[in-house]
mmCIF file of C-alpha atoms and ligand atoms in Angstrom:
data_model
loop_
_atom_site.group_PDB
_atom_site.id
_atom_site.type_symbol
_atom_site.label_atom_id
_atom_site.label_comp_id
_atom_site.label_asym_id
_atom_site.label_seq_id
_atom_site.Cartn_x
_atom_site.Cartn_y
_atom_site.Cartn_z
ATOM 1 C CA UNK A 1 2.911 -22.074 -22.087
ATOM 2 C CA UNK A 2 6.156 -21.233 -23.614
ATOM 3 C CA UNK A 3 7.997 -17.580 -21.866
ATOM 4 C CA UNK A 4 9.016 -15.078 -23.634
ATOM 5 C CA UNK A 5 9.498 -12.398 -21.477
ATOM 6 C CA UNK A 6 9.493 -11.773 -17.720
ATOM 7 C CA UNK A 7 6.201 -9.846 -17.483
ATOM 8 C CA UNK A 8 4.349 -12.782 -18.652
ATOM 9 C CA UNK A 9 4.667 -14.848 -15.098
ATOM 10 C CA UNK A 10 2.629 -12.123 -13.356
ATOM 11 C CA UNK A 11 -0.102 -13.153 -15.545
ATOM 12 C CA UNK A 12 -0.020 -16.451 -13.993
ATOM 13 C CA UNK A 13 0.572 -15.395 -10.417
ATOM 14 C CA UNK A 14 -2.231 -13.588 -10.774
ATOM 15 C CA UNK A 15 -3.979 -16.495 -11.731
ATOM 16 C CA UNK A 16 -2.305 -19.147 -8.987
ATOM 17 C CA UNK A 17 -1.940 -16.918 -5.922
ATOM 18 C CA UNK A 18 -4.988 -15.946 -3.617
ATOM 19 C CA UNK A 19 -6.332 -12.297 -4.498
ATOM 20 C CA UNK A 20 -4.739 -10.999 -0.657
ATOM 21 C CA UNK A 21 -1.402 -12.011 -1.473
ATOM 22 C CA UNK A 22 -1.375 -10.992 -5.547
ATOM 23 C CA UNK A 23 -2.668 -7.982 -4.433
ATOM 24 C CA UNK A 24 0.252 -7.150 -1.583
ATOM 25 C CA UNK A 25 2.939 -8.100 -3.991
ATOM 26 C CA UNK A 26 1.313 -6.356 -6.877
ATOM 27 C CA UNK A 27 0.231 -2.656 -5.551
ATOM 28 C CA UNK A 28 1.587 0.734 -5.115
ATOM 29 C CA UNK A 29 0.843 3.333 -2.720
ATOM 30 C CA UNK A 30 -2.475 5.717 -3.455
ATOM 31 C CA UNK A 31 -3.020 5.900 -6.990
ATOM 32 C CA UNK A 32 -0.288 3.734 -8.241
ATOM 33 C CA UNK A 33 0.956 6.519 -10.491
ATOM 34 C CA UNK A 34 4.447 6.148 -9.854
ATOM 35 C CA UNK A 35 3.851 2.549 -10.023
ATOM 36 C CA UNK A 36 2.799 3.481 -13.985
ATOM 37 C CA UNK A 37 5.892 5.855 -14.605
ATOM 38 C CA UNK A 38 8.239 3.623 -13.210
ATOM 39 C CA UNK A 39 7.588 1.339 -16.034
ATOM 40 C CA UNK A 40 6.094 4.131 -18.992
ATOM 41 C CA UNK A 41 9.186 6.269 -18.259
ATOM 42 C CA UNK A 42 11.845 3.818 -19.890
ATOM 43 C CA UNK A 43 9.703 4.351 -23.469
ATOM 44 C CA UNK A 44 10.969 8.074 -23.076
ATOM 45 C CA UNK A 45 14.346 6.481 -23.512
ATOM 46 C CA UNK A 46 15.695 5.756 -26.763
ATOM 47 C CA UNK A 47 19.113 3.831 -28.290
ATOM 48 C CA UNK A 48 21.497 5.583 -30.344
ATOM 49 C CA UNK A 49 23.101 2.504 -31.084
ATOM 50 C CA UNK A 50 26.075 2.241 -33.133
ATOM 51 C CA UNK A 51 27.188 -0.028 -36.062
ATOM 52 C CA UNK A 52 29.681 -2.277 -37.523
ATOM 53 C CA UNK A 53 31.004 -2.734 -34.600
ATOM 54 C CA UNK A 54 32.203 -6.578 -33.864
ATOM 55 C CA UNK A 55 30.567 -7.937 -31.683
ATOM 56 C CA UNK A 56 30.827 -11.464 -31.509
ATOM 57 C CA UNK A 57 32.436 -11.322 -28.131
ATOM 58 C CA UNK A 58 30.063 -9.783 -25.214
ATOM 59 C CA UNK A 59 31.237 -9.550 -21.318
ATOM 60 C CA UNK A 60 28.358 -8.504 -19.365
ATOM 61 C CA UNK A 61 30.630 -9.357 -16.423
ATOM 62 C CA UNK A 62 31.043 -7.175 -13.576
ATOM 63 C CA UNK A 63 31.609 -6.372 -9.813
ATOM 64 C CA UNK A 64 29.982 -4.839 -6.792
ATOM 65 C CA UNK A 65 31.289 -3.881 -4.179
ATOM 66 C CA UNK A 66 34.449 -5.960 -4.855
ATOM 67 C CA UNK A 67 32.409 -9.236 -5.397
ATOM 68 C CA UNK A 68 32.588 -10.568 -9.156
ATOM 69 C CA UNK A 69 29.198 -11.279 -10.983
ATOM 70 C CA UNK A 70 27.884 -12.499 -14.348
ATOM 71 C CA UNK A 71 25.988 -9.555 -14.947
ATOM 72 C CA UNK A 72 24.570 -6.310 -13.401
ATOM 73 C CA UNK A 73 20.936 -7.675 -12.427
ATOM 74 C CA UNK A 74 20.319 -8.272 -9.268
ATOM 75 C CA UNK A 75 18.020 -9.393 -6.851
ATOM 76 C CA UNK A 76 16.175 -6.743 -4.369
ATOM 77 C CA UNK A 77 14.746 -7.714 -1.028
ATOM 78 C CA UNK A 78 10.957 -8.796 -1.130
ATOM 79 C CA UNK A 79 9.222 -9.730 1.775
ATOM 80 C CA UNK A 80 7.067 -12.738 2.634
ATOM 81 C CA UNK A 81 8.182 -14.859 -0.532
ATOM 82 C CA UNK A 82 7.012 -18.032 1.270
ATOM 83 C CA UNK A 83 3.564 -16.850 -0.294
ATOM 84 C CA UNK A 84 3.996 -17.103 -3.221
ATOM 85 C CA UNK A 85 5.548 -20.322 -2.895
ATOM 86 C CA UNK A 86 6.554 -23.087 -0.103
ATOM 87 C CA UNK A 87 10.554 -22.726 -1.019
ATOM 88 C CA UNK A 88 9.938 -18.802 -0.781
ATOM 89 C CA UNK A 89 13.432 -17.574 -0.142
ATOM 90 C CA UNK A 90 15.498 -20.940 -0.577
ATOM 91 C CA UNK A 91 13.905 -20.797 -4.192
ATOM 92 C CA UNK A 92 15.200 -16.824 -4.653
ATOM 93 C CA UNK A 93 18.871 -17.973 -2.990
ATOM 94 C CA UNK A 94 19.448 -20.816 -4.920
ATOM 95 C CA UNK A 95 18.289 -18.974 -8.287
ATOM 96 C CA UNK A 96 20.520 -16.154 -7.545
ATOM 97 C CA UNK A 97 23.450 -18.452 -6.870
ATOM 98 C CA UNK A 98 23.039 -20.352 -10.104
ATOM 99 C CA UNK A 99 22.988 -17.130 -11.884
ATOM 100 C CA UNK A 100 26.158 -15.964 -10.369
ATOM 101 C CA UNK A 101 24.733 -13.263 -8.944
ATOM 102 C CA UNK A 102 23.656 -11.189 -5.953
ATOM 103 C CA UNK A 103 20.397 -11.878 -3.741
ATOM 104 C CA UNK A 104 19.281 -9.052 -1.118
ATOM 105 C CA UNK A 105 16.536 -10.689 1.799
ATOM 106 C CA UNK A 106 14.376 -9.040 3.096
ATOM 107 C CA UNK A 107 14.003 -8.271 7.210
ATOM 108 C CA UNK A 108 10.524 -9.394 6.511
ATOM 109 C CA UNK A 109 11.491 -12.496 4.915
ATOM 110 C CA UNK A 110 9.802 -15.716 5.758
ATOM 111 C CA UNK A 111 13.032 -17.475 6.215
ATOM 112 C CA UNK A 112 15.825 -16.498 8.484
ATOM 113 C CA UNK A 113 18.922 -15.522 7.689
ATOM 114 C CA UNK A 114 20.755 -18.897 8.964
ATOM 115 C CA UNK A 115 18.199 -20.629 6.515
ATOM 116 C CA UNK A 116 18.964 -18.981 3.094
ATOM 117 C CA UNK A 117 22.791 -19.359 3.974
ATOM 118 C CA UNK A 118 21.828 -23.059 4.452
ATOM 119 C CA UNK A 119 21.121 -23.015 0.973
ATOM 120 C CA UNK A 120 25.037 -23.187 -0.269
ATOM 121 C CA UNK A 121 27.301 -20.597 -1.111
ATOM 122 C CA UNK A 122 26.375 -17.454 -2.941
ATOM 123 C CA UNK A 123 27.167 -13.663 -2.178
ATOM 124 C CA UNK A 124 23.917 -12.177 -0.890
ATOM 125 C CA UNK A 125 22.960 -8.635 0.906
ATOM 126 C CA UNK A 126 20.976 -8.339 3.711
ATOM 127 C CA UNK A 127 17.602 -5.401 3.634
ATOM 128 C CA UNK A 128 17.765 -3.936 7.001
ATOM 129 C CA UNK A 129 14.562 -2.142 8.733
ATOM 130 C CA UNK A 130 15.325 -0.426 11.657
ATOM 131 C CA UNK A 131 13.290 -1.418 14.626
ATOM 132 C CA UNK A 132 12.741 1.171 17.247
ATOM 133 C CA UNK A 133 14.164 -2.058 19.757
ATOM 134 C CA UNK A 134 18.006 -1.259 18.512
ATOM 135 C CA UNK A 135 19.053 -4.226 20.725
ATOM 136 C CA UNK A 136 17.358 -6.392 18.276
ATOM 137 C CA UNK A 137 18.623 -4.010 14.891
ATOM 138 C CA UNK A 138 21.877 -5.112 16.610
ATOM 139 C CA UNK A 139 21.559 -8.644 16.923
ATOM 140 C CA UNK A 140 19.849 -9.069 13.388
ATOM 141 C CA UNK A 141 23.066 -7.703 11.797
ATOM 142 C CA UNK A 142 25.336 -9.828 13.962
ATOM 143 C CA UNK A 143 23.548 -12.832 12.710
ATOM 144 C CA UNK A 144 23.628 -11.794 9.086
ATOM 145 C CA UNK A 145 26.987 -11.137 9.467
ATOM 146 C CA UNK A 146 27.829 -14.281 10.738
ATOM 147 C CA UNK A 147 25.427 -15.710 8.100
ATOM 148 C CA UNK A 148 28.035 -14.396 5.528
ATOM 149 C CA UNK A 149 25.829 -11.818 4.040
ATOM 150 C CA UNK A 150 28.233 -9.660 2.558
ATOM 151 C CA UNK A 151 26.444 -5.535 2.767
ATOM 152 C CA UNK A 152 23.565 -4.335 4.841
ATOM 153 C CA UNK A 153 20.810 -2.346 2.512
ATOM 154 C CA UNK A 154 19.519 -0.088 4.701
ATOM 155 C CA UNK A 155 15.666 1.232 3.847
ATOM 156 C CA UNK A 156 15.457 4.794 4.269
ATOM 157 C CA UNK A 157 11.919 5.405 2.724
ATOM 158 C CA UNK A 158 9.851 3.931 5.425
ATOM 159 C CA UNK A 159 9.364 5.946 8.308
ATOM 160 C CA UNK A 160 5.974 4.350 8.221
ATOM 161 C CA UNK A 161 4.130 2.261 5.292
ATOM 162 C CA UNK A 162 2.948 3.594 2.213
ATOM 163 C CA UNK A 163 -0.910 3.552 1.263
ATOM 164 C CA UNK A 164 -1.821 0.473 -0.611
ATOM 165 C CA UNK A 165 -5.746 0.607 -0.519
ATOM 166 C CA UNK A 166 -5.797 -3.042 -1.793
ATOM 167 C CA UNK A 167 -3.973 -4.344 1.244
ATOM 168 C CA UNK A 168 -6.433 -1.974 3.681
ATOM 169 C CA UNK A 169 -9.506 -3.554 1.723
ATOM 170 C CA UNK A 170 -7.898 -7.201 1.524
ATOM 171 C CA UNK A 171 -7.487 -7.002 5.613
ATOM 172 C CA UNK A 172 -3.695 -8.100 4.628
ATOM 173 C CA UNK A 173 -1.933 -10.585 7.363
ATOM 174 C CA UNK A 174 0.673 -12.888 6.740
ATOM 175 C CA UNK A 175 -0.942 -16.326 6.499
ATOM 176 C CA UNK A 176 -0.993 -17.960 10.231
ATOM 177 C CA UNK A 177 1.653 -21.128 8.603
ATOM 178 C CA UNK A 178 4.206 -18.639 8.149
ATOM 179 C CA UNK A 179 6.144 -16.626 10.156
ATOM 180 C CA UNK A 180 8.559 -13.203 9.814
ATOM 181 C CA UNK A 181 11.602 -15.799 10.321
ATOM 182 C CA UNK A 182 14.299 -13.419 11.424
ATOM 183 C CA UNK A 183 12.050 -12.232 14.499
ATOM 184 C CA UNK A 184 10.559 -15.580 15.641
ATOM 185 C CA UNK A 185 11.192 -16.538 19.504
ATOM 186 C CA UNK A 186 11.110 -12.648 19.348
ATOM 187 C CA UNK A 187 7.293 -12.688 19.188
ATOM 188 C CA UNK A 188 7.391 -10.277 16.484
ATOM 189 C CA UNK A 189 6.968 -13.101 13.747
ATOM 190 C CA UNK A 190 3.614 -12.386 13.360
ATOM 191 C CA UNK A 191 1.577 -9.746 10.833
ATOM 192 C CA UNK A 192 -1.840 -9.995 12.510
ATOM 193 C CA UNK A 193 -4.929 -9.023 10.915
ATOM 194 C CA UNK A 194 -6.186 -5.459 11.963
ATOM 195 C CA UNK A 195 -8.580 -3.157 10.659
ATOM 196 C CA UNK A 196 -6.196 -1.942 8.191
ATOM 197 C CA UNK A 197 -3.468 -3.191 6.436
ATOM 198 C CA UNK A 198 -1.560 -5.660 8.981
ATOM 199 C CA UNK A 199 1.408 -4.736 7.183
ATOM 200 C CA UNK A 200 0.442 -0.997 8.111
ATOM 201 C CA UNK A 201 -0.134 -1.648 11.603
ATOM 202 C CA UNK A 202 3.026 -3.753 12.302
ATOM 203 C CA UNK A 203 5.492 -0.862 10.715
ATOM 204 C CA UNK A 204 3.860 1.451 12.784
ATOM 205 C CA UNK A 205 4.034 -0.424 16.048
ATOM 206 C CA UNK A 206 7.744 -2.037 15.555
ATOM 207 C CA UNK A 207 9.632 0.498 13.249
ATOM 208 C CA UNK A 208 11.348 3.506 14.245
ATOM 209 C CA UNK A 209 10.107 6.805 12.796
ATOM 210 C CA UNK A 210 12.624 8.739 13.975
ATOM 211 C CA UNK A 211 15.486 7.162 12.260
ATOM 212 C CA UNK A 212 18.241 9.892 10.967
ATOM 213 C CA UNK A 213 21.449 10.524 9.633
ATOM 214 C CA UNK A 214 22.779 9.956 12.780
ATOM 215 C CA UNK A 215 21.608 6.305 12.897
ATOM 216 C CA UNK A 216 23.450 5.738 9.663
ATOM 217 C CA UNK A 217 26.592 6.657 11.454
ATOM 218 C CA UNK A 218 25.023 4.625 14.592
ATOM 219 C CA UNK A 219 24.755 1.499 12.272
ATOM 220 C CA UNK A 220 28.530 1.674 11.203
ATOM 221 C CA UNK A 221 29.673 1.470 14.763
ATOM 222 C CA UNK A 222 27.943 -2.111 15.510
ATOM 223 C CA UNK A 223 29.127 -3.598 11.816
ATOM 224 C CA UNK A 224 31.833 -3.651 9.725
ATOM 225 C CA UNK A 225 29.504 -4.434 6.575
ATOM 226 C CA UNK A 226 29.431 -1.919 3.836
ATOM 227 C CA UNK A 227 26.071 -0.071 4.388
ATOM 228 C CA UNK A 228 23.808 0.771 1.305
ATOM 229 C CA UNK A 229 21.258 3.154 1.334
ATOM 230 C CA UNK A 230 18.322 2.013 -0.331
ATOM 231 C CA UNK A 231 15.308 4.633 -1.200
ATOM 232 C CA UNK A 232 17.352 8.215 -2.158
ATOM 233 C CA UNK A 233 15.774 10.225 -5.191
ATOM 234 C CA UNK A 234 17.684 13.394 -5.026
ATOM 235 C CA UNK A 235 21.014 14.992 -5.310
ATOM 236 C CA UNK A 236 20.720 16.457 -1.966
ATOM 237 C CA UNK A 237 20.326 13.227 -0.379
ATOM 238 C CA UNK A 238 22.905 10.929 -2.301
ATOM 239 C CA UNK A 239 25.504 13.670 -0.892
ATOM 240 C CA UNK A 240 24.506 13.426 2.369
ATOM 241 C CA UNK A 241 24.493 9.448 1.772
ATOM 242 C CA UNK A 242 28.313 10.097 0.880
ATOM 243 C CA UNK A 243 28.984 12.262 4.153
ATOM 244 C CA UNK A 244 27.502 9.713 6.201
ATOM 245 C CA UNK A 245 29.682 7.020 5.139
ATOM 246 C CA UNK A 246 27.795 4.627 3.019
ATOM 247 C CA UNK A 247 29.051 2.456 0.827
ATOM 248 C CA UNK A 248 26.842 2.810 -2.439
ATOM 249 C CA UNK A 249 22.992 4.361 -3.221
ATOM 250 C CA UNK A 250 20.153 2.239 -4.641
ATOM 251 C CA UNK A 251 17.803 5.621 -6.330
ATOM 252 C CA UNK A 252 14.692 3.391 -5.340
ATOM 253 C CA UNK A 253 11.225 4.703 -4.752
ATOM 254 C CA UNK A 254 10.723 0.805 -2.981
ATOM 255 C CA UNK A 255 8.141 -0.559 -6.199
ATOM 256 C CA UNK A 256 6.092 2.797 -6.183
ATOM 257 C CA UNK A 257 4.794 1.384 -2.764
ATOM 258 C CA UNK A 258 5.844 4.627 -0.599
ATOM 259 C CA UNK A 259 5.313 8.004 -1.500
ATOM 260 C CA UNK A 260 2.846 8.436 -4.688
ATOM 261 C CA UNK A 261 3.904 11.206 -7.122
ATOM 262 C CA UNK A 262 7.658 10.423 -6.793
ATOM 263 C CA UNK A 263 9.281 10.123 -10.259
ATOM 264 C CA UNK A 264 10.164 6.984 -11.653
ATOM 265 C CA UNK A 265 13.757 5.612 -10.492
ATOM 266 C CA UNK A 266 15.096 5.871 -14.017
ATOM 267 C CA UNK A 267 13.966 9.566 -14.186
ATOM 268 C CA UNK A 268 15.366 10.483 -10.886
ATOM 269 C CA UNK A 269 18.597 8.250 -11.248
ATOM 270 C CA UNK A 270 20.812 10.748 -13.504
ATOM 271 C CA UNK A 271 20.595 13.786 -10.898
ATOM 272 C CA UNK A 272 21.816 11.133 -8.026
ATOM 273 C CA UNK A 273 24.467 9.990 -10.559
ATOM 274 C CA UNK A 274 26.371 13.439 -11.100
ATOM 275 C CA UNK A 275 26.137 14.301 -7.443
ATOM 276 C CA UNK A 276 27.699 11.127 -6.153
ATOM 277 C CA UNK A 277 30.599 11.951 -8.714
ATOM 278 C CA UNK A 278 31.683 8.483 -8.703
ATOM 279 C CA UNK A 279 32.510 8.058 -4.934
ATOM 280 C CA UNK A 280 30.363 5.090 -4.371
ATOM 281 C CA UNK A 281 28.647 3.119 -6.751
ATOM 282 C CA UNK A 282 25.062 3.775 -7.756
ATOM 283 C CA UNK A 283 22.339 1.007 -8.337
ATOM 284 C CA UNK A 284 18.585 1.201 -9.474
ATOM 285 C CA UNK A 285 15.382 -0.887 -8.850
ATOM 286 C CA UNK A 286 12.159 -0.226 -9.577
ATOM 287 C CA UNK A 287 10.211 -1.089 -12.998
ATOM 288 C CA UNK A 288 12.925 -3.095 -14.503
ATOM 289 C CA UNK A 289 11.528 -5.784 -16.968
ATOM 290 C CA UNK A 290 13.729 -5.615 -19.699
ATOM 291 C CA UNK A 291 16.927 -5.856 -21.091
ATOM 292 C CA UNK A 292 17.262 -2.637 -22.544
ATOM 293 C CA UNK A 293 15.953 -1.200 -19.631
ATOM 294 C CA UNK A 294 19.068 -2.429 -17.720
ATOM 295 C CA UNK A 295 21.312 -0.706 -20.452
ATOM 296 C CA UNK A 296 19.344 2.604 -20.348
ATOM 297 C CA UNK A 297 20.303 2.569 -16.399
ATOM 298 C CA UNK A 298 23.655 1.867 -16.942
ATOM 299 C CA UNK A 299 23.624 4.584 -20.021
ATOM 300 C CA UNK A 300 22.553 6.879 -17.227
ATOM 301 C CA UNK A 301 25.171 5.704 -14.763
ATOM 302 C CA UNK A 302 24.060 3.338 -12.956
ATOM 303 C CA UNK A 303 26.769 0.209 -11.524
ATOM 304 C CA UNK A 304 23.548 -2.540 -11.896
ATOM 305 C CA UNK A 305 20.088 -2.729 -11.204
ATOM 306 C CA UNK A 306 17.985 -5.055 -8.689
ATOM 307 C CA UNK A 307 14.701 -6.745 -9.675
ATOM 308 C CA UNK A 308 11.802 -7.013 -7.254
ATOM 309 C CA UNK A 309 8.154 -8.192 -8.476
ATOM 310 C CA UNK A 310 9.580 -10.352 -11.402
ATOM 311 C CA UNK A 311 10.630 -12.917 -8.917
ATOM 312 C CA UNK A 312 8.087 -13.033 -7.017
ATOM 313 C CA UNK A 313 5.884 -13.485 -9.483
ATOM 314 C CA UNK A 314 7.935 -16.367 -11.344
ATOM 315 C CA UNK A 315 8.458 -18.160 -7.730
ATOM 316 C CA UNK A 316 4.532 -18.059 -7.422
ATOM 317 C CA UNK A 317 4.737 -19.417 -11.267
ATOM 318 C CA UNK A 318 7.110 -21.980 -11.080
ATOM 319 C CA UNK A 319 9.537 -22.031 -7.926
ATOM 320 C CA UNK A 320 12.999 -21.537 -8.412
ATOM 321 C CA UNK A 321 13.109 -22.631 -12.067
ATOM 322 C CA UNK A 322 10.890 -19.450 -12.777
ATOM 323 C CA UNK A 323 13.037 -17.235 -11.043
ATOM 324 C CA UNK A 324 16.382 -19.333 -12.790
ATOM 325 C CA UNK A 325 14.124 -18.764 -16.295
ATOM 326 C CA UNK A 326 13.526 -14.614 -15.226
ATOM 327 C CA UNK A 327 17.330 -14.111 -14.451
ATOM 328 C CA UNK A 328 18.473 -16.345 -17.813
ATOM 329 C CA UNK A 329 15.984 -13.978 -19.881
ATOM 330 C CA UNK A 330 16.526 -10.381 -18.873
ATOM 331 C CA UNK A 331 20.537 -12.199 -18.762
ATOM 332 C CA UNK A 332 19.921 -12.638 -22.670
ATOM 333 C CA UNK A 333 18.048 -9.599 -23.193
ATOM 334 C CA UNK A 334 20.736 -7.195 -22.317
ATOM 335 C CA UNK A 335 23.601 -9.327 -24.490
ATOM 336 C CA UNK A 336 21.234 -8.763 -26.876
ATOM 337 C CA UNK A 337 20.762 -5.010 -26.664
ATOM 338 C CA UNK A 338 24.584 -4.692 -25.709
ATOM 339 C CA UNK A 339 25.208 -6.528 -29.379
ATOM 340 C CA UNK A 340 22.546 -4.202 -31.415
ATOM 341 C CA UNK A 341 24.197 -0.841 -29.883
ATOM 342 C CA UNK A 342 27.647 -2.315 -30.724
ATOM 343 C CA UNK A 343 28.804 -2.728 -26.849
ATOM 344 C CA UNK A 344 30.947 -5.696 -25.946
ATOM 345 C CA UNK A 345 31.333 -4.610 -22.674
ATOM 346 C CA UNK A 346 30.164 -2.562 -19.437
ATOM 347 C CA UNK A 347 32.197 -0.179 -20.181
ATOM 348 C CA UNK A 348 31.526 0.408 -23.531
ATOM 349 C CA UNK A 349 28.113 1.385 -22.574
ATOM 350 C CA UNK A 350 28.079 4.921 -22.756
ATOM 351 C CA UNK A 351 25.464 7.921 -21.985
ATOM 352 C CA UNK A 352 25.996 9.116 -25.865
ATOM 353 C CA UNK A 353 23.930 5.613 -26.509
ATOM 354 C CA UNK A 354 20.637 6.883 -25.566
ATOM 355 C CA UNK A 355 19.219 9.834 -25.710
ATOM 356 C CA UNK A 356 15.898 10.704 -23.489
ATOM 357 C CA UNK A 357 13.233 13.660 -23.871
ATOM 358 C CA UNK A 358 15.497 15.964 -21.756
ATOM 359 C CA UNK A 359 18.625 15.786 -24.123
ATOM 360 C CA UNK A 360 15.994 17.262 -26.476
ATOM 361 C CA UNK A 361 15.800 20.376 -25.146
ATOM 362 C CA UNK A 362 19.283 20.843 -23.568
ATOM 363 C CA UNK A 363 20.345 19.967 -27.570
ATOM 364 C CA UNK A 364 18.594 21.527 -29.868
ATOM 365 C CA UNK A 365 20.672 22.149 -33.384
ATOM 366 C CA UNK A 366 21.655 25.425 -34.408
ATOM 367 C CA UNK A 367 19.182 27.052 -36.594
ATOM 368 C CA UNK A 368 20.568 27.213 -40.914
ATOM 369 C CA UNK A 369 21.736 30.289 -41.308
ATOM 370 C CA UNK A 370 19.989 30.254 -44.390
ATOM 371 C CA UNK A 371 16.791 30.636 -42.521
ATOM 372 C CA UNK A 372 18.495 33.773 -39.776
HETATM 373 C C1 GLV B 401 7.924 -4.369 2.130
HETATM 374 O O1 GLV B 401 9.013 -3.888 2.160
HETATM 375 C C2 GLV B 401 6.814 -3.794 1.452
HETATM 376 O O2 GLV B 401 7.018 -2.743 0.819
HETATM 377 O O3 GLV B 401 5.712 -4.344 1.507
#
C-alpha cells in the first residue's frame, strides 16, 4: 500500500505488532483526553497565508543549539523501540542521520548508547531519567558524553508513571529477548512482569521522586552538555527553567502519557514562548503529524518540534525505510505549507500567519459607527 501520510503506518503497526506492545506505544494516561487535544487542538489553528509571494526557492534549514539541520523536525526519545522492530534504535539513528537531522534516545532504550553511536555519525541528544542511584545518573551521562551525544534532555514530568490502564490490563513487561541496554551488567535491564504495569512498577522502584530544581543545577556540575528540560507547560516553570541554567525547553506533556487533563502542547506552547523571551530556544512534541502542524508551532514560537509515535509506528511498519519515508513526508509537507503561506524561509514564518480561537476574542473589530 502506497503512503500518503504519516498517520497511516499506525494502522499497520496496529496490525503487525502484538496487542501488549501496540498498546504501550499507543496509550495515554486515564482517559486519554489530552491524548485527543493534543492532536484536535491544531484544527483550532488556522493559516492566514499570504500571496504572490515567490516562492520557488524554500530553506527549511535551520540550527539547534549551534548544530545545523535540514529542517526543524526532530526525533524525541521513545523507549523500547527494539519492539517494534529487531533494528529498534539503529533503525531510528540511521533514519535520523540520513535526514540530516537530530535523534534524542531514550534512557529506556533497548540499545545502549555506545551502540546507536556505532551506527555512524549523526548529531543525536540523549533523554535522561534520573535514577534515585545518582552514581549511575553520573556514569550514564559520562558514557553519552563520550558517545558524542551532543545535549542531555532531561524528563521533568515523571516523578512516577502516568496511568495507562491498557498497560495495567496488558500485564506490560519488556519481552524477556530484550533488555533496557544502557543499564545491563547493572541488573536493572529488566521490566519484569508485576501485577500492574511493569513499566509502573520499575519507575517507582528505580526513579527518584524527589528530583528538584536543585538537581538541575546538580546535573550541570557532573556535565558540560547543554541540559534541556523536557515536560514544562507553564510560564512559571519555563522561567524557573531559565534560572536554573538550562539550555532550551521542550513544552511537552510526554504523548499525553502523564498527567490527564493537561492542555495540548500546542495550546500551552505560546504562554512558555513569551516568558522565555527568547533566552533559550523553545521546542514542542506531542501530536505532531503534519506539516502544517510544524508551521503552526513555529507561528507560535517554537525553534522545531520532535516526533514520537510516528516512528515507532513506521519502524514496526517497515524498519528504517518507514521512519526515512515519515521524516521525507512531514519534510515535504511543511515546504509545502511554507510555499502556500508565501514563506521561503524560517524566518519568514511569522505569528501574523495563523490565527487561533484566542486571537478571536483578544481581536474583535471595532463596531460601524453606523450601527453606535
Ligand atoms: C516512557 O518514557 C514512557 O512514557 O513510556
Amino acid at each position: 500500500m502506497e503512503i500518503t501520510n504519516v498517520m497511516e503506518y499506525e494502522a499497520i503497526a496496529k496490525q503487525k505488532l502484538p496487542k501488549m506492545i501496540y498498546d504501550y506505544y499507543a496509550s495515554g494516561a486515564e482517559d486519554q483526553w489530552t491524548l485527543q487535544e493534543n492532536r484536535n487542538a491544531f484544527s483550532r489553528i488556522l493559516f492566514r497565508p499570504r500571496i504572490l509571494i515567490d516562492v520557488s526557492k524554500i530553506d527549511l534549514t535551520t540550527t539547534v543549539l549551534g548544530f545545523k539541520m535540514s529542517m526543524p523536525i526532530m526525533i524525541a526519545p521513545t523507549a523500547m523501540q527494539k519492539m517494534a522492530h529487531p533494528d529498534g534504535e539503529y533503525a531510528t539513528a540511521r533514519a535520523a542521520s540520513a535526514a540530516g537531522t537530530i535523534m534524542t534516545l531514550s534512557s529506556w532504550a533497548t540499545s545502549s548508547v555506545e551502540e546507536v553511536a556505532s551506527t555512524g555519525p549523526g548529531i543525536r541528544f540523549f533523554q535522561l531519567y534520573v535514577h534515585k542511584d545518582r552514581n549511575l545518573v553520573a556514569q550514564l551521562v559520562r558514557r553519552a558524553e563520550r558517545a558524542d551525544f551532543k545535549a542531555i534532555a532531561l524528563t521533568v514530568d515523571t516523578p512516577r508513571l502516568g496511568r495507562r490502564e491498557a498497560d495495567i490490563k496488558n500485564r506490560f513487561s519488556l519481552p524477556p529477548f530484550l533488555t533496557l541496554k544502557n543499564f545491563e551488567g547493572l541488573d536493572l535491564g529488566k521490566i519484569d512482569k508485576t501485577n500492574d504495569s511493569g513499566l509502573a512498577s520499575y519507575v517507582a522502584g528505580q526513579i527518584d521522586r524527589s528530583l528538584s530544581w536543585k538537581d538541575v543545577k546538580w546535573l550541570q556540575t557532573i556535565t558540560k552538555l547543554p541540559i534541556l528540560l523536557k515536560g514544562v507547560l507553564t510560564a512559571e516553570d519555563a522561567r524557573l527553567a531559565i534560572e536554573a541554567g538550562a539550555a532550551g525547553i521542550i513544552v511537552s506533556n510526554h504523548g499525553a502519557r502523564q498527567l490527564d487533563y493537561v492542555p495540548a502542547t500546542i495550546m500551552a506552547l505560546e504562554e512558555v514562548v513569551k516568558a522565555a523571551q527568547g533566552q533559550v530556544p523553545v521546542f514542542l512534541d506531542g501530536g505532531v503529524r503534519r506539516g502544517t502542524d510544524v508551521f503552526k508551532a513555529l507561528a507560535l514560537g517554537a525553534s522545531g518540534v520532535f516526533i514520537g509515535r510516528p516512528v515507532v509506528f513506521s519502524l514496526a511498519a517497515d524498519g528504517e525505510a518507514g521512519v526515512r519515508k515519515v521524516l521525507q513526508i512531514l519534510h515535504d509537507e511543511f515546504e509545502l505549507t511554507m510555499a502556500l503561506c508565501g514563506c521561503r524561509s524560517l524566518k519568514e514564518i511569522t505569528r501574523d500567519h495563523i490565527v487561533t480561537e484566542w486571537d478571536h476574542c483578544r481581536r474583535l473589530p471595532p463596531l460601524p459607527s453606523a450601527r453606535l
